[in-house]
Coordinates of C-alpha atoms in Angstrom, one line a residue:
M1 CA -10.1 -3.7 -23.1
N2 CA -7.7 -1.8 -21.0
R3 CA -9.8 -0.9 -18.0
F4 CA -7.9 2.4 -17.4
R5 CA -8.1 4.2 -20.8
A6 CA -11.7 5.2 -20.8
L7 CA -11.4 8.5 -18.9
A8 CA -9.1 11.4 -18.7
V9 CA -8.8 12.9 -15.2
T10 CA -9.2 16.4 -16.6
A11 CA -12.9 15.8 -17.2
A12 CA -15.4 18.1 -15.6
F13 CA -16.9 16.7 -12.4
F14 CA -20.4 17.1 -11.0
V15 CA -21.2 16.2 -7.4
T16 CA -24.2 16.4 -5.2
G17 CA -24.5 16.3 -1.4
C18 CA -25.7 13.2 0.5
S19 CA -25.4 11.7 3.9
S20 CA -23.6 8.6 5.2
T21 CA -25.4 5.4 6.1
L22 CA -22.5 4.1 8.1
G23 CA -23.2 2.8 11.6
T24 CA -21.7 3.4 15.0
P25 CA -18.3 1.8 15.7
A26 CA -18.4 -1.2 18.0
P27 CA -16.4 -0.9 21.2
L28 CA -13.1 -2.7 21.6
P29 CA -12.8 -5.3 24.4
S30 CA -12.3 -3.6 27.8
S31 CA -8.8 -4.8 28.0
S32 CA -7.8 -2.7 25.0
N33 CA -9.6 0.6 25.9
A34 CA -6.7 2.2 27.7
P35 CA -4.4 4.2 25.3
L36 CA -0.9 2.9 25.1
P37 CA 1.8 5.1 26.7
S38 CA 3.9 7.6 24.9
I39 CA 2.4 7.4 21.3
Q40 CA 0.4 10.5 20.6
H41 CA 0.7 10.5 16.8
V42 CA 0.6 7.7 14.2
V43 CA 1.8 8.4 10.7
V44 CA 1.1 5.7 8.0
L45 CA 3.0 6.1 4.8
V46 CA 1.7 3.9 1.9
Q47 CA 4.0 3.0 -1.0
E48 CA 3.2 0.9 -4.0
N49 CA 3.5 -2.6 -5.5
R50 CA 6.5 -4.4 -4.0
S51 CA 6.7 -7.8 -2.4
F52 CA 8.9 -8.3 0.7
N53 CA 11.4 -10.4 -1.2
N54 CA 11.6 -7.8 -4.0
L55 CA 12.8 -5.0 -1.6
F56 CA 14.5 -6.9 1.2
M57 CA 16.1 -10.1 -0.3
N58 CA 19.0 -11.2 2.0
F59 CA 18.0 -8.7 4.8
P60 CA 19.7 -10.1 8.0
G61 CA 17.2 -12.0 10.1
A62 CA 14.4 -11.9 7.6
E63 CA 12.9 -14.8 5.7
T64 CA 13.8 -14.3 2.1
S65 CA 15.0 -16.4 -0.9
T66 CA 17.5 -15.9 -3.7
T67 CA 15.7 -18.4 -5.8
G68 CA 12.1 -19.3 -6.6
A69 CA 10.0 -22.2 -7.8
C70 CA 8.4 -22.0 -11.2
K71 CA 5.5 -23.9 -12.8
P72 CA 6.8 -26.7 -15.0
Y73 CA 5.8 -26.9 -18.7
K74 CA 6.2 -29.8 -21.0
P75 CA 8.5 -29.2 -24.1
P76 CA 8.5 -27.9 -26.7
F77 CA 8.3 -24.4 -25.3
H78 CA 10.4 -21.2 -25.4
K79 CA 13.7 -21.9 -23.7
E80 CA 12.9 -19.3 -20.9
I81 CA 9.7 -21.2 -19.9
C82 CA 10.1 -23.4 -16.8
T83 CA 10.5 -27.1 -17.7
T84 CA 11.9 -28.4 -14.4
G85 CA 10.1 -26.5 -11.6
G86 CA 13.1 -24.4 -10.9
P87 CA 14.9 -23.1 -9.0
V88 CA 14.9 -19.7 -10.8
K89 CA 17.6 -17.4 -9.7
M90 CA 16.5 -13.9 -8.6
H91 CA 17.8 -11.2 -10.9
A92 CA 18.4 -7.5 -10.1
I93 CA 16.2 -4.7 -11.4
T94 CA 16.1 -1.0 -10.8
L95 CA 13.3 0.6 -8.8
E96 CA 11.9 2.9 -11.4
T97 CA 11.4 0.6 -14.5
C98 CA 11.3 -2.9 -15.9
S99 CA 12.6 -4.5 -19.0
C100 CA 9.2 -5.2 -20.5
L101 CA 7.2 -4.2 -23.5
G102 CA 6.6 -0.5 -23.6
G103 CA 8.1 -0.1 -20.1
T104 CA 4.7 -1.2 -18.6
D105 CA 3.8 -2.9 -15.3
I106 CA 3.3 -6.6 -14.6
E107 CA -0.2 -7.8 -13.9
H108 CA -1.2 -8.3 -10.2
S109 CA -5.0 -8.8 -10.2
H110 CA -6.8 -11.5 -8.1
A111 CA -6.4 -13.9 -11.0
T112 CA -2.6 -13.2 -10.9
F113 CA -2.6 -14.0 -7.2
E114 CA -4.3 -17.3 -7.8
A115 CA -1.9 -18.2 -10.5
E116 CA 1.2 -17.3 -8.6
Y117 CA 0.0 -18.7 -5.2
D118 CA -1.0 -22.0 -6.9
N119 CA -2.4 -23.7 -3.8
K120 CA 0.6 -22.7 -1.5
K121 CA 3.2 -23.9 -4.0
M122 CA 4.2 -20.3 -4.9
D123 CA 5.4 -21.5 -8.3
G124 CA 3.2 -19.6 -10.8
F125 CA 5.1 -16.4 -11.1
D126 CA 6.4 -17.3 -14.6
T127 CA 2.8 -17.7 -15.8
I128 CA 1.7 -14.1 -15.7
S129 CA 2.0 -11.3 -18.3
F130 CA 3.2 -7.7 -18.7
G131 CA 0.6 -5.0 -18.6
T132 CA -2.0 -4.0 -16.1
V133 CA -4.5 -6.5 -17.5
G134 CA -2.0 -8.9 -19.0
Q135 CA -1.9 -7.5 -22.6
G136 CA 1.8 -7.1 -22.9
G137 CA 2.9 -10.6 -23.5
P138 CA 4.3 -13.3 -21.2
A139 CA 6.5 -11.9 -18.3
L140 CA 8.4 -15.3 -18.1
Y141 CA 11.0 -15.0 -15.4
Y142 CA 10.8 -11.2 -15.0
P143 CA 8.8 -11.4 -11.7
Y144 CA 11.6 -13.3 -10.0
A145 CA 13.4 -10.0 -9.3
Y146 CA 14.9 -7.9 -6.5
V147 CA 15.6 -4.2 -6.4
V148 CA 19.3 -3.3 -6.4
R149 CA 20.4 -2.4 -2.9
R150 CA 21.7 1.1 -3.7
E151 CA 18.3 2.3 -4.8
V152 CA 16.5 1.2 -1.6
Q153 CA 19.3 1.8 0.9
P154 CA 17.2 4.3 2.9
Y155 CA 14.6 1.6 3.5
W156 CA 17.3 -0.8 4.6
D157 CA 18.7 1.9 6.9
M158 CA 15.3 2.5 8.5
A159 CA 14.7 -1.3 8.9
S160 CA 18.1 -1.9 10.3
R161 CA 17.9 0.9 12.9
Y162 CA 14.3 0.3 13.9
A163 CA 11.8 -2.5 13.3
L164 CA 11.0 -4.6 10.2
A165 CA 8.1 -7.0 9.9
D166 CA 8.7 -10.0 7.6
H167 CA 5.2 -11.5 8.0
M168 CA 3.1 -8.6 7.0
F169 CA 0.6 -9.6 4.3
S170 CA -1.6 -7.4 2.2
T171 CA -5.1 -8.1 3.4
A172 CA -6.5 -8.4 -0.2
T173 CA -5.5 -10.8 -2.9
T174 CA -5.6 -8.1 -5.5
D175 CA -4.3 -4.7 -6.5
S176 CA -4.4 -1.0 -5.4
F177 CA -8.0 0.0 -5.4
V178 CA -9.0 -2.7 -2.9
A179 CA -5.7 -2.4 -1.0
H180 CA -6.2 1.3 -0.4
Q181 CA -9.7 0.6 0.9
Q182 CA -8.3 -2.0 3.3
I183 CA -5.8 0.5 4.6
I184 CA -8.7 2.8 5.8
A185 CA -11.4 0.2 6.4
G186 CA -9.8 -3.3 6.9
T187 CA -12.4 -4.7 4.5
T188 CA -14.2 -4.3 1.1
R189 CA -17.1 -6.6 2.1
L190 CA -20.3 -5.4 0.5
N191 CA -22.6 -7.9 2.1
S192 CA -22.6 -11.5 3.4
H193 CA -21.7 -13.1 0.0
E194 CA -19.5 -10.7 -2.0
S195 CA -16.6 -8.2 -1.7
L196 CA -14.9 -5.8 -4.0
T197 CA -11.9 -7.0 -6.0
D198 CA -9.6 -5.6 -8.7
T199 CA -10.3 -2.1 -10.0
P200 CA -13.2 0.1 -11.2
S201 CA -14.0 0.3 -14.9
S202 CA -12.9 3.9 -15.3
L203 CA -11.1 6.8 -13.6
P204 CA -11.1 8.3 -11.0
W205 CA -11.7 5.5 -8.5
G206 CA -14.3 7.3 -6.4
C207 CA -17.4 9.4 -6.0
D208 CA -15.8 12.1 -8.3
N209 CA -16.1 9.7 -11.3
P210 CA -18.5 11.6 -13.6
N211 CA -19.6 8.4 -15.5
P212 CA -22.6 6.9 -13.7
S213 CA -22.1 3.6 -15.6
T214 CA -18.7 3.0 -13.9
T215 CA -18.7 -0.2 -12.0
T216 CA -16.4 -2.2 -9.7
G217 CA -15.3 -5.8 -9.7
V218 CA -16.6 -8.3 -7.1
I219 CA -15.6 -11.6 -5.7
F220 CA -18.1 -14.0 -4.3
T221 CA -17.7 -16.4 -1.3
N222 CA -17.3 -19.3 -3.6
G223 CA -14.3 -17.6 -5.2
T224 CA -16.0 -16.6 -8.4
V225 CA -15.0 -13.1 -9.7
K226 CA -17.3 -10.9 -11.8
D227 CA -15.4 -8.2 -13.5
F228 CA -17.2 -4.9 -13.3
G229 CA -20.2 -6.6 -11.6
G230 CA -20.1 -4.4 -8.5
P231 CA -21.5 -0.9 -7.6
F232 CA -20.4 2.5 -8.6
P233 CA -17.3 3.4 -6.6
C234 CA -19.0 5.7 -4.1
L235 CA -19.6 3.4 -1.2
T236 CA -21.7 3.2 1.9
Q237 CA -21.5 -0.6 2.6
Y238 CA -18.8 -0.6 5.3
K239 CA -17.4 1.7 8.0
T240 CA -13.9 3.3 7.8
M241 CA -11.5 4.6 10.3
A242 CA -13.1 8.0 9.8
D243 CA -16.1 6.7 11.8
V244 CA -14.0 5.2 14.5
L245 CA -11.8 8.2 15.0
D246 CA -14.6 10.8 14.8
A247 CA -16.6 8.9 17.4
S248 CA -13.7 9.3 19.8
S249 CA -12.7 12.8 18.8
V250 CA -9.3 11.7 17.5
S251 CA -8.0 14.1 14.9
W252 CA -6.9 12.7 11.5
R253 CA -5.9 13.7 8.0
F254 CA -5.4 11.9 4.7
Y255 CA -2.5 13.6 2.8
V256 CA -2.8 12.9 -1.0
A257 CA -2.2 14.6 -4.3
G258 CA -5.1 16.6 -5.6
L259 CA -7.4 14.9 -8.2
L260 CA -6.1 17.2 -11.0
Q261 CA -2.6 17.6 -9.6
D262 CA -1.4 14.0 -10.0
F263 CA -2.8 10.7 -11.2
S264 CA -2.3 9.3 -7.7
G265 CA -5.1 11.7 -6.6
A266 CA -7.5 9.9 -9.0
V267 CA -6.5 6.3 -8.0
W268 CA -5.1 6.2 -4.5
D269 CA -7.4 8.7 -2.7
S270 CA -9.2 6.0 -0.6
F271 CA -11.7 8.4 1.0
D272 CA -12.9 9.7 -2.4
A273 CA -14.7 6.3 -2.7
I274 CA -16.4 6.7 0.7
K275 CA -19.7 8.6 0.1
G276 CA -20.1 9.8 3.7
V277 CA -16.6 11.3 3.7
R278 CA -16.6 12.7 0.2
Y279 CA -19.9 14.6 0.7
G280 CA -19.6 15.2 4.5
S281 CA -17.8 17.4 6.9
D282 CA -14.8 15.0 7.0
W283 CA -13.8 15.9 3.5
K284 CA -11.8 18.8 5.0
N285 CA -9.5 16.1 6.4
V286 CA -8.5 14.9 3.0
V287 CA -5.9 17.4 2.2
N288 CA -3.6 18.1 -0.8
P289 CA -1.0 18.4 -1.9
N290 CA 0.5 15.6 0.1
T291 CA 3.5 17.9 0.9
R292 CA 1.1 19.7 3.3
I293 CA 2.3 17.2 5.9
F294 CA 5.6 19.1 6.0
T295 CA 3.8 22.4 6.7
D296 CA 1.7 20.7 9.5
I297 CA 4.8 19.3 11.1
K298 CA 6.5 22.7 11.0
N299 CA 3.4 24.5 12.3
G300 CA 2.7 22.1 15.1
S301 CA -0.6 21.0 13.6
L302 CA 0.0 17.3 12.9
P303 CA -3.1 15.4 13.6
Q304 CA -3.2 12.3 15.9
V305 CA -3.5 9.9 12.9
S306 CA -2.2 10.6 9.4
W307 CA -2.1 8.7 6.2
V308 CA 0.4 9.9 3.7
I309 CA 0.0 8.9 0.0
P310 CA 2.8 9.5 -2.5
T311 CA 2.6 10.9 -6.0
L312 CA 3.1 8.4 -8.8
A313 CA 6.7 9.5 -9.3
D314 CA 7.5 9.0 -5.6
S315 CA 5.6 5.7 -5.1
D316 CA 8.0 2.9 -5.9
H317 CA 5.5 1.9 -8.5
P318 CA 7.2 -0.3 -11.3
A319 CA 7.6 1.5 -14.6
S320 CA 7.0 4.9 -12.9
G321 CA 10.2 6.2 -14.5
D322 CA 11.4 7.5 -11.1
N323 CA 13.4 6.0 -8.2
K324 CA 12.7 8.7 -5.6
G325 CA 10.3 6.7 -3.4
P326 CA 12.9 5.9 -0.7
A327 CA 13.9 9.6 -0.6
W328 CA 10.3 10.7 -0.4
V329 CA 9.7 8.4 2.6
S330 CA 13.0 9.5 4.2
S331 CA 12.0 13.2 3.8
V332 CA 8.7 12.6 5.8
V333 CA 10.5 10.5 8.4
N334 CA 13.3 13.1 8.8
A335 CA 10.7 15.9 9.1
V336 CA 9.0 14.1 12.0
G337 CA 12.4 13.1 13.5
K338 CA 13.8 16.6 13.6
S339 CA 10.6 18.0 15.1
A340 CA 9.2 18.0 18.6
Y341 CA 6.8 15.2 17.4
W342 CA 9.6 12.6 17.3
K343 CA 9.4 11.9 21.1
N344 CA 5.8 10.6 20.8
T345 CA 5.2 9.4 17.2
A346 CA 5.1 6.0 15.5
I347 CA 5.7 6.0 11.7
V348 CA 4.5 3.0 9.8
V349 CA 5.8 2.5 6.2
L350 CA 3.7 0.0 4.2
W351 CA 3.4 -1.1 0.5
D352 CA -0.1 -1.6 -0.7
D353 CA 0.3 -4.8 -2.7
W354 CA 3.0 -7.1 -4.1
G355 CA 2.9 -5.8 -7.7
G356 CA 3.1 -9.3 -9.1
F357 CA 6.7 -9.8 -7.9
Y358 CA 7.9 -13.1 -6.5
D359 CA 7.7 -13.8 -2.8
N360 CA 8.7 -17.1 -1.1
V361 CA 6.2 -17.1 1.9
P362 CA 2.8 -18.6 1.1
P363 CA 0.1 -16.2 2.6
P364 CA -2.3 -17.9 5.0
Q365 CA -5.8 -18.1 3.5
L366 CA -8.2 -16.8 6.2
D367 CA -11.3 -16.3 4.0
Y368 CA -12.3 -15.9 0.4
T369 CA -10.6 -12.6 0.0
S370 CA -7.5 -12.8 2.1
L371 CA -4.7 -12.9 2.9
G372 CA -2.7 -11.5 -0.1
M373 CA 1.0 -11.7 -0.8
R374 CA 3.6 -10.6 1.7
V375 CA 4.6 -6.9 1.6
P376 CA 7.2 -5.0 3.7
M377 CA 6.4 -3.0 6.8
I378 CA 8.9 -0.7 8.6
V379 CA 8.0 0.8 12.0
I380 CA 10.0 3.9 13.0
S381 CA 9.7 5.3 16.5
P382 CA 11.8 6.1 19.6
F383 CA 9.9 3.2 21.2
A384 CA 10.2 0.7 18.3
K385 CA 12.3 -2.3 19.2
R386 CA 15.8 -1.6 17.9
H387 CA 17.4 -3.8 15.1
F388 CA 14.3 -5.9 15.3
V389 CA 12.7 -8.3 12.7
S390 CA 9.2 -9.2 13.8
K391 CA 7.9 -12.7 12.9
T392 CA 4.3 -12.0 14.0
Q393 CA 1.7 -12.5 11.3
Y394 CA 0.2 -9.1 10.4
E395 CA -2.2 -7.7 7.9
F396 CA -3.5 -4.1 7.2
G397 CA -6.0 -4.6 10.0
S398 CA -3.1 -4.9 12.4
V399 CA -2.2 -1.3 11.8
L400 CA -5.8 -0.2 12.3
K401 CA -6.1 -2.3 15.5
F402 CA -3.0 -0.6 16.9
I403 CA -4.5 2.8 16.2
E404 CA -7.7 1.8 17.9
E405 CA -5.8 0.4 20.9
N406 CA -3.5 3.4 21.1
F407 CA -6.2 6.0 21.2
G408 CA -8.8 3.9 23.1
T409 CA -11.4 4.1 20.3
G410 CA -14.1 1.6 19.2
S411 CA -13.4 -1.1 16.7
L412 CA -14.2 -1.1 13.0
G413 CA -15.5 -4.6 13.5
S414 CA -13.7 -5.8 10.3
T415 CA -10.3 -7.5 9.9
D416 CA -9.0 -5.4 12.9
V417 CA -10.8 -7.9 15.1
R418 CA -8.9 -11.0 14.0
A419 CA -5.6 -9.3 13.2
N420 CA -2.6 -9.2 15.5
S421 CA -1.9 -5.6 16.6
I422 CA 1.5 -4.2 15.6
G423 CA 1.8 -3.2 19.3
D424 CA 4.3 -6.0 20.0
I425 CA 6.8 -4.1 17.8
F426 CA 7.2 -1.5 20.5
N427 CA 9.1 -1.5 23.8
F428 CA 7.8 1.3 26.0
S429 CA 10.3 0.4 28.8
Q430 CA 13.3 1.1 26.7
Q431 CA 15.2 4.4 26.7
P432 CA 13.6 6.4 23.9
D433 CA 15.8 6.3 20.8
R434 CA 17.4 9.6 19.7
F435 CA 16.6 10.3 16.1
Q436 CA 19.3 10.0 13.5
P437 CA 18.4 11.4 10.1
I438 CA 18.0 9.0 7.2
S439 CA 20.4 9.7 4.4
A440 CA 18.8 10.0 1.0
P441 CA 19.7 11.8 -2.3
F442 CA 16.7 14.1 -2.2
D443 CA 15.3 16.1 0.7
Q444 CA 12.2 17.8 1.8
S445 CA 12.9 21.0 -0.3
F446 CA 13.0 18.9 -3.5
F447 CA 9.6 17.3 -2.9
M448 CA 8.1 20.7 -1.9
H449 CA 8.8 21.9 -5.4
Q450 CA 8.5 18.8 -7.5
P451 CA 6.3 19.2 -10.7
G452 CA 4.2 16.1 -10.1
E453 CA 1.4 16.8 -12.5
T454 CA 3.6 17.3 -15.6
R455 CA 5.8 14.3 -14.7
S456 CA 2.8 12.0 -14.1
K457 CA 1.1 13.0 -17.3
Q458 CA 4.2 12.2 -19.3
I459 CA 4.3 8.7 -17.7
I460 CA 0.7 8.0 -18.5
E461 CA 1.0 9.2 -22.1
K462 CA 4.0 6.9 -22.6
D463 CA 2.5 3.8 -20.9
G464 CA -1.1 4.3 -22.1
A465 CA -2.6 3.6 -18.6
P466 CA -2.3 4.9 -15.1
P467 CA -1.1 2.6 -12.3
D468 CA -3.1 0.1 -10.4

């Protein structure tokens, strides 16, 4: 059963008020309590479903590969099935689509991770299938792919001018629902023996789901996965950065498409799955449309911490039918860069998961849920080290830890504790870098008037399922 076809987002929604059961944030160690100099605003842009090697193959100074290992099969098999163990040569693809059945995605669930990772051998990328739940037939060598440079040139320009991390790993070994929770909470641990994994059984992925029988997937400490064996996706089991920031009076906003404006509002609105935010006073900080960030920059009302979530069309998601993600990110970066905020802002560009695409660096396994595959991270700031490729091991908790250190807040007490902060990417003794606009084929005015709802509905109708 396709887990995403059960519900149309245009259904009527019924909500009731309730209170949060989240606790008080724990303090950071005393050595981290002083805010870092110069950074007064942190903007985190979250894109979709790309491995590091997929976007940055052959980037100077970065660890990438033009070939990959595959899992050998004994003949007789289809000629495209691996029989020798590789190497498989990387092939070029465009950003907006893939040459697969129906133009659909490739699978990237926890099971996909286990197959591709293959106990550090990283040779199982030819064993997965097309489709969000593997119903589109074998993907064969398709995951061994890189995006043609012309389509991601803005990302390369940002990474070349500022800082790129080539050892950032998605915290989770699964897809977007969990990844987007990790970006605001650093965890999806429900209790001492299980955590969320994969995706809920119906849309939307949060408290606004009108079907009370909707469930989530869970993974147990022994590695067993139970599809749809978890709670309704309106969660109280862990704290989020909302608790940490609120406790220290640090302003924040989560910029995302509206629930009925674009499908991204139904699947990537992380805080819609957090009960205390959805039905509390913090819901005013979840703002839409996501282009509201341009207005806030112009009006001088940018909060201290921002998360910026793209529409489906601007997300870099495979099979989206669009290649405007790099231009979308560039438009936000340029808006900050041309404003008075540039002198004291850090912009972090992340991809939520690897999307099933090949990567050559085995992720360290720190516990039963992490780490996931390597994803890109670009840091743009007048204080970012210039022309720098960081080799430090990061995860999503690294970004959260930097925010905590920078603003002198308490700690979430999740993966931010173990993670290396991204603070080592900055050099506060260097002369602040003067902003140079990032060149892209579409600018802010285009995104301010983009018909996201109509475009996304067309994509979903064509593909039969929303993205994960």
